[in-house]
PDB file of C-alpha atoms in Angstrom:
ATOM      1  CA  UNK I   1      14.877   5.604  11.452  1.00  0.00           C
ATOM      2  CA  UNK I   2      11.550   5.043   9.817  1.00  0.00           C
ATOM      3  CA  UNK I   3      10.486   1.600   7.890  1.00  0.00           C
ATOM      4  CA  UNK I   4       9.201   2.845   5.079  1.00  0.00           C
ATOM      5  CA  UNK I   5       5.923   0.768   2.532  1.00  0.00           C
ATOM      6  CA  UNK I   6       6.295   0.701  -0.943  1.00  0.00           C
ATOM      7  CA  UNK I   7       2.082  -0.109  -1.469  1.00  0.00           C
ATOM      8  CA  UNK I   8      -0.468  -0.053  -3.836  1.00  0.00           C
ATOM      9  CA  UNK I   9      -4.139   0.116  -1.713  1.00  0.00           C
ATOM     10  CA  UNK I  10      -5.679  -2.311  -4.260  1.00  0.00           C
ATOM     11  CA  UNK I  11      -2.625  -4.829  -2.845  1.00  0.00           C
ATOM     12  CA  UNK I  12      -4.448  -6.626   0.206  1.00  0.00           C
ATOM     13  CA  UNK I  13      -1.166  -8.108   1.144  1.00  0.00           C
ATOM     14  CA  UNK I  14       0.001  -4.319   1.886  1.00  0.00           C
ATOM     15  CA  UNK I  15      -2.773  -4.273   4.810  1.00  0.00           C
ATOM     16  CA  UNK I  16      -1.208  -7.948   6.346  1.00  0.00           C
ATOM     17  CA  UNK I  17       2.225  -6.074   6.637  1.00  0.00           C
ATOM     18  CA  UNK I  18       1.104  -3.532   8.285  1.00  0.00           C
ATOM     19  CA  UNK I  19      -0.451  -5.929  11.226  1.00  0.00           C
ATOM     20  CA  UNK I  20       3.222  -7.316  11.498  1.00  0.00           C
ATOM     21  CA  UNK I  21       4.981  -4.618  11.345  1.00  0.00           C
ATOM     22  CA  UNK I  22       2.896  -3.145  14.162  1.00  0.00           C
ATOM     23  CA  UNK I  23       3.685  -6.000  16.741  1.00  0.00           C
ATOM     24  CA  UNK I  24       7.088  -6.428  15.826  1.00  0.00           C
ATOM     25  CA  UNK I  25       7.974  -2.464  16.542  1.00  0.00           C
ATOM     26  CA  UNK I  26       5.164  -2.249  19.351  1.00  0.00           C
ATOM     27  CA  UNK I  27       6.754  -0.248  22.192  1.00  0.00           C
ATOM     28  CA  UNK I  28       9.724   1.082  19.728  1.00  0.00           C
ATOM     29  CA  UNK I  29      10.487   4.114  19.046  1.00  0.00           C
ATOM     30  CA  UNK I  30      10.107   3.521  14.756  1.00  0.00           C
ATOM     31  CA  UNK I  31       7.635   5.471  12.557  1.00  0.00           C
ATOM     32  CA  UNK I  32       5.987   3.861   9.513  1.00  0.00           C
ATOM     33  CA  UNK I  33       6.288   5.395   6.258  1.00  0.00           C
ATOM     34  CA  UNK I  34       4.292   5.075   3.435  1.00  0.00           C
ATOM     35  CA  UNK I  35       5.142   5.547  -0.287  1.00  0.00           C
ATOM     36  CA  UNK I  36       2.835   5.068  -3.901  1.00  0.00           C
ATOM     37  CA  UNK I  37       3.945   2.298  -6.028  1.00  0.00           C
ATOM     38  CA  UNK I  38       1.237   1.571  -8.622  1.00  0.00           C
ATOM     39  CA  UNK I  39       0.542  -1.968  -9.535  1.00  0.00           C
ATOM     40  CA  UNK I  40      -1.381  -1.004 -12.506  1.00  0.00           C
ATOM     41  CA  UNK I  41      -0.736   2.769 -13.391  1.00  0.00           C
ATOM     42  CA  UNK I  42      -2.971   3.991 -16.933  1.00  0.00           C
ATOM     43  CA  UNK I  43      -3.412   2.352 -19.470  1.00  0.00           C
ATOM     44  CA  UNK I  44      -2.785  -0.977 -17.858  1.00  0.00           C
ATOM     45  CA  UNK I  45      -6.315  -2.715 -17.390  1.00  0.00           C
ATOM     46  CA  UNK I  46      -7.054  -3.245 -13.365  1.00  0.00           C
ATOM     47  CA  UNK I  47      -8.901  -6.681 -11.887  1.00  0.00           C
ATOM     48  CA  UNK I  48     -11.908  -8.080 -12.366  1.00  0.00           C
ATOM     49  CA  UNK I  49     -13.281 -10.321  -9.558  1.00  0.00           C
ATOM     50  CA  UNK I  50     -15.134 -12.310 -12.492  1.00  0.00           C
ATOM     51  CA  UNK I  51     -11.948 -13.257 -13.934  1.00  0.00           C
ATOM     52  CA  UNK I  52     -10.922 -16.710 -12.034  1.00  0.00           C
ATOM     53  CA  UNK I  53      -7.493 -15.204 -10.995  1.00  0.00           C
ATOM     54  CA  UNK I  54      -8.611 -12.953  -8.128  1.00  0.00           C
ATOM     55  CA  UNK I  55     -10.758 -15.424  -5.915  1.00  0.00           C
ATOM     56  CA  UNK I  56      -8.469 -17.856  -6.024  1.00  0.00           C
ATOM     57  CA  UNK I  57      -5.469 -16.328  -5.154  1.00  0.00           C
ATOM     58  CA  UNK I  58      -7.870 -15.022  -2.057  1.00  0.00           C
ATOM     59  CA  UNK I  59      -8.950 -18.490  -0.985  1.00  0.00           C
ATOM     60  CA  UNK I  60      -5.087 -20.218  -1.196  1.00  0.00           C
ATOM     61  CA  UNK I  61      -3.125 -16.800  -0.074  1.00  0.00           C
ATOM     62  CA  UNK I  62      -5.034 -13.910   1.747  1.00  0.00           C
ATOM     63  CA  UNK I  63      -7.448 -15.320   3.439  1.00  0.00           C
ATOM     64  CA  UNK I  64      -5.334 -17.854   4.912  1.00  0.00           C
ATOM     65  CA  UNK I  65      -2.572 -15.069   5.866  1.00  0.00           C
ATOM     66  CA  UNK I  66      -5.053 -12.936   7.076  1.00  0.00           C
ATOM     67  CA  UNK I  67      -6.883 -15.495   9.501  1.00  0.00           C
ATOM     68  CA  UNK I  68      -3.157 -16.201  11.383  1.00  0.00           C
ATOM     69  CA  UNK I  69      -2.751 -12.332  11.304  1.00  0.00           C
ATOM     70  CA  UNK I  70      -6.111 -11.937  12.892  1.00  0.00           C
ATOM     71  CA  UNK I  71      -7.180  -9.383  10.226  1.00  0.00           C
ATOM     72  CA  UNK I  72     -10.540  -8.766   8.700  1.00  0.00           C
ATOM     73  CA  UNK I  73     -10.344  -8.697   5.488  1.00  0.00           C
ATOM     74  CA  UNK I  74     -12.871  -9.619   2.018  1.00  0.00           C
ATOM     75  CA  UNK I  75     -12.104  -9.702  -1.473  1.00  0.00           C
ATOM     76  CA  UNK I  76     -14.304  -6.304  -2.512  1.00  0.00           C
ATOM     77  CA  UNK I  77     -16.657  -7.145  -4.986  1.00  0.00           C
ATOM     78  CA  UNK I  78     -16.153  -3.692  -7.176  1.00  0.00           C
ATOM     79  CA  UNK I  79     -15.328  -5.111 -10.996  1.00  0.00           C
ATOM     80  CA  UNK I  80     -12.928  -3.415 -12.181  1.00  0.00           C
ATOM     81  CA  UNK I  81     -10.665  -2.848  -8.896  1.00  0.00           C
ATOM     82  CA  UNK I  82     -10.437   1.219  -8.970  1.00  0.00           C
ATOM     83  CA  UNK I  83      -7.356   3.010  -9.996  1.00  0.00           C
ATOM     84  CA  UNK I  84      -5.202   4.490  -7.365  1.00  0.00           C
ATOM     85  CA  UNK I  85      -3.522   7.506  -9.032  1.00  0.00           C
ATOM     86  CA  UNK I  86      -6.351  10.026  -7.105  1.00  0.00           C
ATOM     87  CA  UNK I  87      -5.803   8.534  -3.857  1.00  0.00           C
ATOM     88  CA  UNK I  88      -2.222   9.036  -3.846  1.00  0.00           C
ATOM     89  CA  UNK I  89      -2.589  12.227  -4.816  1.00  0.00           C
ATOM     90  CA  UNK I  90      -4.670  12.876  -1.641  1.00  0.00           C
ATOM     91  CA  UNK I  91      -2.035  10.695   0.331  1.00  0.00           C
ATOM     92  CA  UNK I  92       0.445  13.302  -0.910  1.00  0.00           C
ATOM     93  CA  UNK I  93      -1.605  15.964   0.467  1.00  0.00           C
ATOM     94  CA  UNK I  94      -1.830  13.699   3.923  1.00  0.00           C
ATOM     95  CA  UNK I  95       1.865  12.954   4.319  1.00  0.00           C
ATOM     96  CA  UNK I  96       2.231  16.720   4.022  1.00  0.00           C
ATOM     97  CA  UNK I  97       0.317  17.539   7.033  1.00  0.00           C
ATOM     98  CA  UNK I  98       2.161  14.266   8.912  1.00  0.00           C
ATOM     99  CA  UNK I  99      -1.193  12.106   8.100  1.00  0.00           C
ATOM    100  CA  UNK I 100       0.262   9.644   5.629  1.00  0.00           C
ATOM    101  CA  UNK I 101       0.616   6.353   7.397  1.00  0.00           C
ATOM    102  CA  UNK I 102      -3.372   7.363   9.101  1.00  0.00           C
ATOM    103  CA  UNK I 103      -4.981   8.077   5.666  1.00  0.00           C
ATOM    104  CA  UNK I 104      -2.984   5.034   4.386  1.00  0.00           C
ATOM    105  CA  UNK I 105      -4.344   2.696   6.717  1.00  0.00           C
ATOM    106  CA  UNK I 106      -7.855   4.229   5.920  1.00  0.00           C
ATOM    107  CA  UNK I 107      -7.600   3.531   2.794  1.00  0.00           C
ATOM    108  CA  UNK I 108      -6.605   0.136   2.583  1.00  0.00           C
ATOM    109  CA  UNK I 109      -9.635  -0.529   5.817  1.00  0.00           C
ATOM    110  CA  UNK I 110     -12.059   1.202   3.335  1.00  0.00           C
ATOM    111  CA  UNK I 111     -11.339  -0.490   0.621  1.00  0.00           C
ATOM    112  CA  UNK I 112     -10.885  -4.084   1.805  1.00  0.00           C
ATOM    113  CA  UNK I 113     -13.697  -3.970   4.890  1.00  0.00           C
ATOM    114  CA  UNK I 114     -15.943  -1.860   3.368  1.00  0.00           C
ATOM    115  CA  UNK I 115     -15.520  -2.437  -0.158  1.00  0.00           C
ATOM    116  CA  UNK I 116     -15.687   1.860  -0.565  1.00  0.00           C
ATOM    117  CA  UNK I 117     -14.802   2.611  -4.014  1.00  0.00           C
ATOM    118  CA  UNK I 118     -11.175   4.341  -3.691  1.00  0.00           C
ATOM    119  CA  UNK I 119     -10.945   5.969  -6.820  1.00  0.00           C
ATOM    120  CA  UNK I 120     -14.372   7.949  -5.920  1.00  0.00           C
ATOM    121  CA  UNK I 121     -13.575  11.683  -5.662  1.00  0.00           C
ATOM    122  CA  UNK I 122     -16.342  11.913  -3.168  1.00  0.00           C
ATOM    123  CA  UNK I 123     -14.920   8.704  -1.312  1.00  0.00           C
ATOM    124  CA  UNK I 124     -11.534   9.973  -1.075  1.00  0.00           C
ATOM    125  CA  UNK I 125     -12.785  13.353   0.432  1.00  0.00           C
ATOM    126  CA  UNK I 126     -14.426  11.618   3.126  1.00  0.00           C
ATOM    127  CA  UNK I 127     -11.572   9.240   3.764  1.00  0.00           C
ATOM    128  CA  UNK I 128      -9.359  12.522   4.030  1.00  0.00           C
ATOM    129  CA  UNK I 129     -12.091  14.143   6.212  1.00  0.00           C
ATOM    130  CA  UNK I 130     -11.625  11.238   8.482  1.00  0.00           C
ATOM    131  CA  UNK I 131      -8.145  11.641   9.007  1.00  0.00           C
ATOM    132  CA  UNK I 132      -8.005  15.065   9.751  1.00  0.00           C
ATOM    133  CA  UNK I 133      -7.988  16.950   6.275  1.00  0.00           C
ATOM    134  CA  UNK I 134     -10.584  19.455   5.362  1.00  0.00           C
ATOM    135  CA  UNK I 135     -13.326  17.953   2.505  1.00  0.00           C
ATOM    136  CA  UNK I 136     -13.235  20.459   0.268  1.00  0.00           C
ATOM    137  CA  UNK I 137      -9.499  21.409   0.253  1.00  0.00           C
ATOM    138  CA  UNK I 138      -9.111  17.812  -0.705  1.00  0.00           C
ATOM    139  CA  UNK I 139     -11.938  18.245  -3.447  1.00  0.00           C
ATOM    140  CA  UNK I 140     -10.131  21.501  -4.781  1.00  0.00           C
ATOM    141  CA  UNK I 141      -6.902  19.511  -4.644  1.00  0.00           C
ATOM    142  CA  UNK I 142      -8.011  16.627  -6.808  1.00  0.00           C
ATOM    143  CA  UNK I 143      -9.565  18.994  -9.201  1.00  0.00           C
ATOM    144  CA  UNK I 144      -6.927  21.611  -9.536  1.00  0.00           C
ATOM    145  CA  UNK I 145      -3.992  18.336  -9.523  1.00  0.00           C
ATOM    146  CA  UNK I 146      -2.101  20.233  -6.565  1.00  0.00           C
ATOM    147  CA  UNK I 147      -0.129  17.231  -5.715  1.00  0.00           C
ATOM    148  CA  UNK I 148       0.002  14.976  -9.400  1.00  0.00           C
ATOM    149  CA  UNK I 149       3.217  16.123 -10.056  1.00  0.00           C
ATOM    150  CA  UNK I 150       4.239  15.364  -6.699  1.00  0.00           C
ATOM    151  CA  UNK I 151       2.670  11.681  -7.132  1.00  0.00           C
ATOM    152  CA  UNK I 152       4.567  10.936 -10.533  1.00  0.00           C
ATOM    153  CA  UNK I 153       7.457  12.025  -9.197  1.00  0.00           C
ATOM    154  CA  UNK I 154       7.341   9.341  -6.050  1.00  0.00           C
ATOM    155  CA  UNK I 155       6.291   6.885  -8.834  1.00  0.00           C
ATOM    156  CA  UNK I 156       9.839   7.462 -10.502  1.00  0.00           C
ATOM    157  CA  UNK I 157      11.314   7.407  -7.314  1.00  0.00           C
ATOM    158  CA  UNK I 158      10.300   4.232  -7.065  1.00  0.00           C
ATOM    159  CA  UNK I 159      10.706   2.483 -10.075  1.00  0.00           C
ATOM    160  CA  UNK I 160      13.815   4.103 -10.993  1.00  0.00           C
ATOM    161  CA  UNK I 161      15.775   4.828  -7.533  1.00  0.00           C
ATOM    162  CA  UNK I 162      14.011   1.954  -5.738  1.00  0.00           C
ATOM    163  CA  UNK I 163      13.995  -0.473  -8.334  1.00  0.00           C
ATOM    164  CA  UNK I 164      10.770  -1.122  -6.943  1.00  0.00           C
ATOM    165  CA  UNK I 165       8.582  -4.033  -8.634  1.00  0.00           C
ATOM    166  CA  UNK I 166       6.029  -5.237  -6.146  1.00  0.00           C
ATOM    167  CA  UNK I 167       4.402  -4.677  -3.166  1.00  0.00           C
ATOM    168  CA  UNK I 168       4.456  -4.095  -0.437  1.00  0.00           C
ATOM    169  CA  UNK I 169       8.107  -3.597  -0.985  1.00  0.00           C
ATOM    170  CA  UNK I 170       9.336  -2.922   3.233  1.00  0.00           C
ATOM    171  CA  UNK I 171      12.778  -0.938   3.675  1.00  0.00           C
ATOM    172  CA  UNK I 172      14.275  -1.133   7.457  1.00  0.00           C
ATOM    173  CA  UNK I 173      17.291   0.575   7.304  1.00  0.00           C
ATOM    174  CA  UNK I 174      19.818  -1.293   4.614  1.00  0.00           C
ATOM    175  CA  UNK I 175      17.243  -4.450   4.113  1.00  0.00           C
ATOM    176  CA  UNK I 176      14.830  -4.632   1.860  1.00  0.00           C
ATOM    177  CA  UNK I 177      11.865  -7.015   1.977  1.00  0.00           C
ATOM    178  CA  UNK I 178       9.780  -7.752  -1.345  1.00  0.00           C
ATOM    179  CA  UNK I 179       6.900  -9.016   0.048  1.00  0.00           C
ATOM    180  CA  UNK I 180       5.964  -9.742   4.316  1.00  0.00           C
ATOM    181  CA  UNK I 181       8.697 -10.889   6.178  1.00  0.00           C
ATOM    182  CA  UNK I 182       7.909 -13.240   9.170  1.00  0.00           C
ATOM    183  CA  UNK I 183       7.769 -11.747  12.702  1.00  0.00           C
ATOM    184  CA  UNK I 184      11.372 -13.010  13.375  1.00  0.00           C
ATOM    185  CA  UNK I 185      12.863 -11.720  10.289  1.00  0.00           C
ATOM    186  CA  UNK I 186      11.687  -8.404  10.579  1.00  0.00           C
ATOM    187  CA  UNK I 187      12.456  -8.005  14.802  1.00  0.00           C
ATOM    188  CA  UNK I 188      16.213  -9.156  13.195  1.00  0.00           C
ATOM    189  CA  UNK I 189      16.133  -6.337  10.801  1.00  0.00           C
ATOM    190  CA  UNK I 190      14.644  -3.366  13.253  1.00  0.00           C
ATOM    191  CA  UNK I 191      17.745  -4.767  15.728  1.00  0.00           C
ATOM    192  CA  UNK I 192      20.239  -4.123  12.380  1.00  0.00           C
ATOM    193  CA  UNK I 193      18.894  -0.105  12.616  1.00  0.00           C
ATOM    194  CA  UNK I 194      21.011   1.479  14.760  1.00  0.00           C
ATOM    195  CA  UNK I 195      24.115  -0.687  12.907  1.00  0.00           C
ATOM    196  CA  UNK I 196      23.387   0.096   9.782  1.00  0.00           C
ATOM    197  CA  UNK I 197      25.441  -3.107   8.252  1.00  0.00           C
ATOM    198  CA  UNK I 198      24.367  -3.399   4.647  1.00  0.00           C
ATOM    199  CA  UNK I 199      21.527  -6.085   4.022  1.00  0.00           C
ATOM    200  CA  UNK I 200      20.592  -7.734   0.235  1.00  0.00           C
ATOM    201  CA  UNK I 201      17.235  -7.592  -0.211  1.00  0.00           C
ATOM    202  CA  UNK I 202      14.982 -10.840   0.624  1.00  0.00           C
ATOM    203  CA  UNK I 203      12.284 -12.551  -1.122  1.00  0.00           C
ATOM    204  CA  UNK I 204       9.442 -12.981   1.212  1.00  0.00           C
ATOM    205  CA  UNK I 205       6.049 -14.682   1.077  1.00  0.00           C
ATOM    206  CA  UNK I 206       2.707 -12.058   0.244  1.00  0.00           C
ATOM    207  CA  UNK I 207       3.634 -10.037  -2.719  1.00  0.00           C
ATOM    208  CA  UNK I 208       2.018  -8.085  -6.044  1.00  0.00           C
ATOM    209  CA  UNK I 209       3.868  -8.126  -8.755  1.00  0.00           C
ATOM    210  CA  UNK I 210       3.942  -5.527 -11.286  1.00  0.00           C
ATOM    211  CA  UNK I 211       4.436  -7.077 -14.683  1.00  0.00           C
ATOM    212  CA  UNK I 212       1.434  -6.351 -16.748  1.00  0.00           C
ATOM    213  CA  UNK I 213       1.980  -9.472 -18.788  1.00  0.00           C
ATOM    214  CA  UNK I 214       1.529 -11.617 -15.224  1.00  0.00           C
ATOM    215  CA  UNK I 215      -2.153 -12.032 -13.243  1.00  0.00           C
ATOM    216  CA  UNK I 216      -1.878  -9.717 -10.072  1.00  0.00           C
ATOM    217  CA  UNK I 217      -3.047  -9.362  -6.821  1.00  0.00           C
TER     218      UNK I 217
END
């Protein structure tokens, strides 16, 4: 049984999971899944790194989290953070040729160690390219919308069957955890798999909230 990421790639706290859910399942036979959540889907107005919000949730949160995790990670200095829509509509394409969780990770690495624009056609092609998907299929795709439908419908999926409301949102099996769990936590919930007892879902430190009315990460 997979454990499955509810993300959005402008959430840097989605990139810190990853890093623990890697050592915890290191060895294991469990697959990560990704899925789209977005934090702030059109018209809702994304970041701006000039607004105070941003850099200081960085300095007391992220950074922090990511120096224990032994991540590198910056705050990208792109005002407004991109939209996400077209890159999940090129994850889509990904997942369908088993390449979600690699073009996932590229994404998040591009956007928060590079600072690469993400909502860039040409960007997204390349990231694509990287992972094993031809550059111009995933050009025609974005143009044509081959997989939008597909992406809304994930979106209700999870807002509406998920309940989803921030990210990263982590399923293992019956528990749910809205935002990282700690190493121990999560090695406890990849034991529960193969029990499958039923689990509430826990708050956890390192989440994004998506209320439009709140600041976000």
């Amino acid at each position: 049984m997979p454990i499955t990421i509810y993300t959005d790639y402008v959430c840097p706290y989605c990139l810190l999971a990853e890093r623990v859910i890697e050592d915890v399942i290191e060895g294991l036979d469990v697959d990560i899944h990704w899925r789209p959540y977005e934090l702030r889907p059109e018209p809702v107005p994304t970041l701006r790194i000039e607004d105070p919000y941003l850099p200081q949730v960085w300095e007391q949160s992220v950074y922090p989290m990511a120096e224990r995790l032994g991540v590198p990670i910056k705050l990208p200095s792109l005002s407004p953070q991109p939209r996400t829509d077209k890159a999940f509509e090129v994850f889509a394409m990904a997942d369908e040729q088993g390449l979600g969780h690699e073009f996932s990770m590229r994404a998040l690495q591009a956007f928060f160690q590079e600072e690469k624009d993400i909502g860039h056609t040409e960007i997204l092609a390349d990231l694509g390219t990287e992972v094993g998907l031809e550059h111009k299929a995933v050009l025609q795709a974005l143009a044509d919308g081959t997989y939008r439908e597909r992406h809304r419908e994930a979106l209700r999926h999870a807002r509406e069957e998920m309940a989803i409301t921030s990210v990263p949102t982590i399923v293992v099996g019956e528990q749910i955890f809205r935002g990282i769990p700690s190493p121990g936590e999560l090695r406890r919930a990849v034991d529960q798999i193969t029990n499958a007892k039923p689990i509430p879902a826990t708050e956890t430190a390192g989440v994004a909230q998506a209320n439009p009315g709140q600041q976000e990460h």
